[in-house]
């Protein structure tokens, strides 16, 4: 079965205060970077097997949903590629 | 009445909990998180700690443990379920309580005694407290900022599901230690049988350890049997 690598991006929802992002933002600003806003999220790279690209996409989205807390987070399937 | 104290890899308030249960004469036994049955138990306690090292999100991986199906059954059947600190995080991650617990606003792990006001006294957990009574309880967490969307908050307030709220101990203005919305320190479900709270009542059952304001919570559970 083909192997796929999915890149899942998990972020806090818009409107939820992200103190970690604020701290990073403060440091960047302090170093003179003209930063407007920073928000910190998580990137998960998942390698798994699937029959085809379509099934791989379904599986990746199901895993993203499982690993996200919908109260405070949203996820996006950033990339999906077949591995050699 | 027999209580199960669920141990996840990384739980660290399990022994404190058993000590508190023993102090009021309740039987409590440790149950490993891979167990699939809580047969023979009447209540379940999810202790504080750092289950799975807080990986992914605090409580997120523990919420998917095999034992959690049984905890969900207890919640459904109206049996008492208590989650303290990481246990509260597990209950929200498992969807057994609404909302979520985010990083403290100041990003610090905060370990100190705080004021906690009792908002409801008609629950098994709070029946021995006075309404409006301010308890002195320890907190020890980095992710305790209660968050829920405006509709959920409104519902919680409307249904009286907020059980504990941070309050000044000595008139201080900055009494909310983590930025929790509505100063929420503990909530219950609609039925009132599932309690989640960030402060540690099990660490406040001995005068020598800083106070006994947590003791009535456990004593109230003893009366649950007699009822």
Tab-separated table of C-alpha atoms in Angstrom:
chain	number	residue	atom	x	y	z
A	1	UNK	CA	0.000	0.000	0.000
A	2	UNK	CA	1.325	3.494	-0.771
A	3	UNK	CA	2.715	5.555	2.111
A	4	UNK	CA	1.631	9.120	2.649
A	5	UNK	CA	2.818	11.998	4.791
A	6	UNK	CA	0.214	14.423	6.032
A	7	UNK	CA	1.098	17.778	7.572
A	8	UNK	CA	-1.559	18.879	10.043
A	9	UNK	CA	-1.578	22.413	11.363
A	10	UNK	CA	-3.420	22.941	14.641
A	11	UNK	CA	-4.079	26.522	15.724
A	12	UNK	CA	-6.050	28.291	18.417
A	13	UNK	CA	-9.328	29.662	17.073
A	14	UNK	CA	-9.516	33.301	16.157
A	15	UNK	CA	-10.529	35.375	19.142
A	16	UNK	CA	-8.905	33.110	21.711
A	17	UNK	CA	-6.180	34.973	23.538
A	18	UNK	CA	-2.814	33.311	22.911
A	19	UNK	CA	-0.390	34.447	25.644
A	20	UNK	CA	2.425	32.383	24.104
A	21	UNK	CA	1.978	34.224	20.827
A	22	UNK	CA	1.892	37.533	22.698
A	23	UNK	CA	5.173	36.689	24.423
A	24	UNK	CA	6.872	35.846	21.112
A	25	UNK	CA	5.380	38.982	19.603
A	26	UNK	CA	6.841	41.064	22.439
A	27	UNK	CA	10.312	39.598	21.925
A	28	UNK	CA	10.237	40.210	18.170
A	29	UNK	CA	9.033	43.773	18.680
A	30	UNK	CA	11.698	44.307	21.321
A	31	UNK	CA	14.327	43.344	18.738
A	32	UNK	CA	12.978	45.932	16.367
A	33	UNK	CA	10.921	43.757	14.024
A	34	UNK	CA	7.777	45.491	12.791
A	35	UNK	CA	5.458	42.677	13.895
A	36	UNK	CA	1.696	43.075	14.023
A	37	UNK	CA	0.690	39.805	15.635
A	38	UNK	CA	2.084	36.344	16.413
A	39	UNK	CA	0.035	33.256	17.105
A	40	UNK	CA	1.614	29.935	18.051
A	41	UNK	CA	0.236	26.628	16.800
A	42	UNK	CA	1.358	23.030	16.373
A	43	UNK	CA	2.509	21.082	13.349
A	44	UNK	CA	2.064	17.326	13.201
A	45	UNK	CA	3.642	15.221	10.485
A	46	UNK	CA	1.893	11.880	10.235
A	47	UNK	CA	3.137	9.022	8.061
A	48	UNK	CA	0.625	6.309	7.264
A	49	UNK	CA	-0.585	3.929	4.568
A	50	UNK	CA	-3.622	4.392	2.354
A	51	UNK	CA	-5.024	2.883	-0.832
A	52	UNK	CA	-4.920	6.144	-2.775
A	53	UNK	CA	-4.715	9.909	-2.422
A	54	UNK	CA	-8.438	10.338	-1.794
A	55	UNK	CA	-8.460	7.779	1.019
A	56	UNK	CA	-5.281	9.292	2.451
A	57	UNK	CA	-6.962	12.684	2.573
A	58	UNK	CA	-9.971	11.231	4.381
A	59	UNK	CA	-7.744	9.459	6.900
A	60	UNK	CA	-5.635	12.567	7.487
A	61	UNK	CA	-8.712	14.701	8.106
A	62	UNK	CA	-10.160	12.110	10.492
A	63	UNK	CA	-6.898	12.112	12.469
A	64	UNK	CA	-6.803	15.901	12.485
A	65	UNK	CA	-10.322	15.978	13.866
A	66	UNK	CA	-9.444	13.419	16.545
A	67	UNK	CA	-6.397	15.387	17.692
A	68	UNK	CA	-8.062	18.812	17.753
A	69	UNK	CA	-10.114	20.209	20.606
A	70	UNK	CA	-12.989	21.943	18.787
A	71	UNK	CA	-13.691	24.160	21.787
A	72	UNK	CA	-10.478	26.084	21.265
A	73	UNK	CA	-8.699	24.865	18.163
A	74	UNK	CA	-9.042	24.488	14.415
A	75	UNK	CA	-6.948	22.254	12.182
A	76	UNK	CA	-5.960	22.387	8.559
A	77	UNK	CA	-4.499	19.708	6.357
A	78	UNK	CA	-1.578	21.789	5.139
A	79	UNK	CA	0.000	19.211	2.862
A	80	UNK	CA	-0.403	15.611	1.795
A	81	UNK	CA	2.207	13.834	-0.241
A	82	UNK	CA	2.878	10.299	-1.318
A	83	UNK	CA	6.219	9.044	-0.060
A	84	UNK	CA	8.599	7.196	-2.373
B	1	UNK	CA	-19.187	3.302	48.918
B	2	UNK	CA	-16.133	2.365	46.879
B	3	UNK	CA	-14.193	4.973	44.895
B	4	UNK	CA	-11.863	4.394	41.983
B	5	UNK	CA	-8.863	6.706	41.672
B	6	UNK	CA	-7.745	6.454	38.051
B	7	UNK	CA	-4.004	6.543	37.499
B	8	UNK	CA	-2.683	7.709	34.153
B	9	UNK	CA	1.008	7.665	33.304
B	10	UNK	CA	2.053	10.945	34.916
B	11	UNK	CA	-0.684	11.257	37.563
B	12	UNK	CA	0.831	12.620	40.768
B	13	UNK	CA	-2.038	13.556	43.089
B	14	UNK	CA	-3.338	9.990	43.290
B	15	UNK	CA	-1.865	9.364	46.744
B	16	UNK	CA	-3.120	12.702	48.071
B	17	UNK	CA	-6.594	11.725	46.882
B	18	UNK	CA	-6.454	8.321	48.558
B	19	UNK	CA	-5.246	9.990	51.748
B	20	UNK	CA	-8.239	12.352	51.681
B	21	UNK	CA	-10.723	9.539	51.030
B	22	UNK	CA	-9.168	7.448	53.827
B	23	UNK	CA	-9.335	10.396	56.195
B	24	UNK	CA	-13.134	10.464	55.926
B	25	UNK	CA	-13.382	6.674	56.035
B	26	UNK	CA	-14.153	6.047	52.361
B	27	UNK	CA	-12.700	3.112	50.483
B	28	UNK	CA	-10.688	4.181	47.471
B	29	UNK	CA	-8.591	2.032	45.186
B	30	UNK	CA	-6.199	2.819	42.389
B	31	UNK	CA	-7.267	1.807	38.890
B	32	UNK	CA	-4.810	1.816	35.990
B	33	UNK	CA	-6.015	3.752	32.936
B	34	UNK	CA	-5.950	0.673	30.673
B	35	UNK	CA	-8.752	-0.988	32.678
B	36	UNK	CA	-11.958	-1.428	30.712
B	37	UNK	CA	-14.281	-2.004	33.668
B	38	UNK	CA	-15.116	-0.054	36.818
B	39	UNK	CA	-17.510	-2.736	38.019
B	40	UNK	CA	-17.946	-2.685	41.772
B	41	UNK	CA	-17.097	0.995	42.121
B	42	UNK	CA	-19.610	3.712	43.004
B	43	UNK	CA	-17.623	6.832	42.178
B	44	UNK	CA	-14.549	7.789	40.218
B	45	UNK	CA	-11.852	10.352	40.958
B	46	UNK	CA	-9.476	11.633	38.263
B	47	UNK	CA	-6.442	13.034	40.077
B	48	UNK	CA	-4.097	15.862	39.231
B	49	UNK	CA	-0.717	15.481	37.610
B	50	UNK	CA	0.741	15.562	34.141
B	51	UNK	CA	-0.853	12.661	32.303
B	52	UNK	CA	1.242	11.808	29.257
B	53	UNK	CA	3.505	14.730	30.151
B	54	UNK	CA	0.785	17.151	28.968
B	55	UNK	CA	1.769	16.175	25.412
B	56	UNK	CA	-0.508	17.506	22.663
B	57	UNK	CA	-2.664	19.311	25.271
B	58	UNK	CA	-3.106	18.687	29.003
B	59	UNK	CA	-5.508	15.772	29.412
B	60	UNK	CA	-5.923	15.220	25.660
B	61	UNK	CA	-4.255	11.818	25.431
B	62	UNK	CA	-5.578	10.590	28.782
B	63	UNK	CA	-9.091	11.437	27.574
B	64	UNK	CA	-8.691	8.705	24.934
B	65	UNK	CA	-7.666	6.030	27.492
B	66	UNK	CA	-9.606	2.746	27.617
B	67	UNK	CA	-10.968	3.491	31.115
B	68	UNK	CA	-12.623	6.702	29.913
B	69	UNK	CA	-15.526	4.806	28.328
B	70	UNK	CA	-16.386	3.624	31.830
B	71	UNK	CA	-15.971	7.119	33.261
B	72	UNK	CA	-18.391	8.342	30.582
B	73	UNK	CA	-20.824	5.595	31.623
B	74	UNK	CA	-20.581	6.739	35.265
B	75	UNK	CA	-21.279	10.306	34.169
B	76	UNK	CA	-24.272	9.161	32.124
B	77	UNK	CA	-25.692	7.013	34.909
B	78	UNK	CA	-25.542	9.856	37.413
B	79	UNK	CA	-22.758	8.385	39.549
B	80	UNK	CA	-20.326	10.847	41.097
B	81	UNK	CA	-17.270	11.726	39.003
B	82	UNK	CA	-14.650	14.184	40.264
B	83	UNK	CA	-11.744	15.550	38.249
B	84	UNK	CA	-9.222	17.802	39.964
B	85	UNK	CA	-6.627	19.859	38.095
B	86	UNK	CA	-5.348	17.524	35.370
B	87	UNK	CA	-8.471	15.454	36.095
B	88	UNK	CA	-10.589	18.508	35.188
B	89	UNK	CA	-8.570	18.907	31.991
B	90	UNK	CA	-9.220	15.227	31.180
B	91	UNK	CA	-12.983	15.670	31.754
B	92	UNK	CA	-13.197	18.662	29.388
B	93	UNK	CA	-11.037	16.920	26.779
B	94	UNK	CA	-13.311	13.879	27.035
B	95	UNK	CA	-16.356	16.093	26.494
B	96	UNK	CA	-17.855	15.154	29.872
B	97	UNK	CA	-17.733	18.803	30.916
B	98	UNK	CA	-18.048	21.805	28.590
B	99	UNK	CA	-15.279	24.276	27.800
B	100	UNK	CA	-11.516	23.951	27.876
B	101	UNK	CA	-8.529	24.906	30.029
B	102	UNK	CA	-5.945	27.110	28.367
B	103	UNK	CA	-2.492	28.340	29.388
B	104	UNK	CA	-2.527	30.721	32.371
B	105	UNK	CA	-2.548	34.318	31.164
B	106	UNK	CA	0.834	35.003	32.784
B	107	UNK	CA	2.276	31.783	31.276
B	108	UNK	CA	3.581	30.789	34.712
B	109	UNK	CA	3.084	27.536	36.525
B	110	UNK	CA	1.246	28.948	39.540
B	111	UNK	CA	1.468	27.145	42.864
B	112	UNK	CA	-0.173	28.944	45.786
B	113	UNK	CA	-3.247	29.160	47.996
B	114	UNK	CA	-6.200	31.010	46.486
B	115	UNK	CA	-9.670	32.049	47.549
B	116	UNK	CA	-12.483	29.904	46.111
B	117	UNK	CA	-16.123	30.865	46.581
B	118	UNK	CA	-18.751	28.127	46.804
B	119	UNK	CA	-21.605	28.989	44.429
B	120	UNK	CA	-23.779	25.900	44.901
B	121	UNK	CA	-24.438	23.814	47.967
B	122	UNK	CA	-27.051	21.384	46.649
B	123	UNK	CA	-24.474	18.979	45.221
B	124	UNK	CA	-22.995	15.931	46.962
B	125	UNK	CA	-19.592	17.609	46.681
B	126	UNK	CA	-20.594	20.878	48.301
B	127	UNK	CA	-23.450	20.098	50.665
B	128	UNK	CA	-21.350	20.736	53.771
B	129	UNK	CA	-20.244	24.194	52.663
B	130	UNK	CA	-22.164	27.425	53.099
B	131	UNK	CA	-23.362	29.245	49.986
B	132	UNK	CA	-20.959	32.089	49.285
B	133	UNK	CA	-18.348	30.669	51.664
B	134	UNK	CA	-14.798	31.463	50.543
B	135	UNK	CA	-12.429	28.513	50.892
B	136	UNK	CA	-8.657	28.637	51.010
B	137	UNK	CA	-7.437	25.965	48.582
B	138	UNK	CA	-4.126	25.349	46.844
B	139	UNK	CA	-3.739	25.542	43.095
B	140	UNK	CA	-0.781	24.162	41.115
B	141	UNK	CA	-1.151	24.439	37.373
B	142	UNK	CA	0.096	26.076	34.187
B	143	UNK	CA	-3.076	25.547	32.137
B	144	UNK	CA	-6.049	26.505	34.252
B	145	UNK	CA	-7.641	29.378	32.375
B	146	UNK	CA	-11.225	28.265	31.921
B	147	UNK	CA	-12.558	29.095	28.502
B	148	UNK	CA	-15.890	28.466	26.810
B	149	UNK	CA	-17.648	30.285	23.994
B	150	UNK	CA	-20.176	32.980	25.001
B	151	UNK	CA	-23.214	30.726	24.427
B	152	UNK	CA	-21.751	27.958	26.605
B	153	UNK	CA	-20.843	30.439	29.344
B	154	UNK	CA	-24.340	31.838	29.303
B	155	UNK	CA	-25.789	28.346	29.572
B	156	UNK	CA	-23.430	27.448	32.452
B	157	UNK	CA	-24.429	30.568	34.357
B	158	UNK	CA	-28.112	30.151	33.529
B	159	UNK	CA	-28.194	26.536	34.673
B	160	UNK	CA	-26.099	27.246	37.758
B	161	UNK	CA	-23.333	24.914	36.650
B	162	UNK	CA	-20.562	27.099	38.054
B	163	UNK	CA	-19.753	25.462	41.393
B	164	UNK	CA	-16.562	27.284	42.390
B	165	UNK	CA	-15.297	30.747	41.513
B	166	UNK	CA	-11.996	32.420	42.373
B	167	UNK	CA	-12.550	35.120	44.983
B	168	UNK	CA	-10.402	37.440	47.100
B	169	UNK	CA	-8.998	35.877	50.271
B	170	UNK	CA	-7.997	39.179	51.815
B	171	UNK	CA	-9.703	41.769	49.632
B	172	UNK	CA	-7.024	41.633	46.915
B	173	UNK	CA	-8.064	42.835	43.461
B	174	UNK	CA	-5.959	40.382	41.427
B	175	UNK	CA	-7.526	37.247	42.914
B	176	UNK	CA	-8.056	35.445	39.593
B	177	UNK	CA	-4.811	33.451	39.278
B	178	UNK	CA	-5.021	32.382	35.639
B	179	UNK	CA	-7.429	34.579	33.713
B	180	UNK	CA	-10.371	32.154	33.819
B	181	UNK	CA	-13.511	33.594	32.248
B	182	UNK	CA	-16.101	34.597	34.874
B	183	UNK	CA	-13.458	33.659	37.508
B	184	UNK	CA	-14.499	30.028	37.033
B	185	UNK	CA	-12.568	27.560	39.206
B	186	UNK	CA	-14.940	24.588	39.020
B	187	UNK	CA	-18.050	23.489	37.151
B	188	UNK	CA	-20.501	20.630	37.080
B	189	UNK	CA	-22.523	18.998	34.307
B	190	UNK	CA	-26.264	19.482	33.847
B	191	UNK	CA	-27.130	16.555	36.124
B	192	UNK	CA	-24.748	17.779	38.825
B	193	UNK	CA	-22.917	14.467	39.223
B	194	UNK	CA	-19.686	15.364	37.409
B	195	UNK	CA	-17.422	17.917	39.090
B	196	UNK	CA	-14.291	19.433	37.553
B	197	UNK	CA	-12.151	21.919	39.437
B	198	UNK	CA	-8.626	23.330	39.211
B	199	UNK	CA	-8.012	23.904	42.972
B	200	UNK	CA	-6.956	20.865	45.017
B	201	UNK	CA	-9.362	19.963	47.847
B	202	UNK	CA	-7.422	16.719	48.442
B	203	UNK	CA	-4.357	18.765	49.350
B	204	UNK	CA	-6.297	20.720	51.987
B	205	UNK	CA	-7.339	18.083	54.502
B	206	UNK	CA	-4.648	18.578	57.188
B	207	UNK	CA	-4.061	21.710	59.266
B	208	UNK	CA	-0.332	21.063	59.141
B	209	UNK	CA	-0.409	21.242	55.329
B	210	UNK	CA	-1.995	24.672	55.278
B	211	UNK	CA	-5.672	24.137	55.984
B	212	UNK	CA	-8.641	21.799	55.978
B	213	UNK	CA	-11.064	23.616	53.668
B	214	UNK	CA	-11.062	20.638	51.289
B	215	UNK	CA	-12.214	18.193	53.923
B	216	UNK	CA	-15.975	19.006	53.811
B	217	UNK	CA	-15.986	18.056	50.101
B	218	UNK	CA	-14.923	14.518	50.985
B	219	UNK	CA	-17.131	14.384	54.095
B	220	UNK	CA	-20.074	15.310	51.871
B	221	UNK	CA	-19.395	12.179	49.828
B	222	UNK	CA	-19.693	10.041	52.961
B	223	UNK	CA	-23.227	11.355	53.404
B	224	UNK	CA	-23.922	10.327	49.805
B	225	UNK	CA	-23.915	6.702	51.004
B	226	UNK	CA	-26.242	7.382	53.871
B	227	UNK	CA	-28.733	9.141	51.649
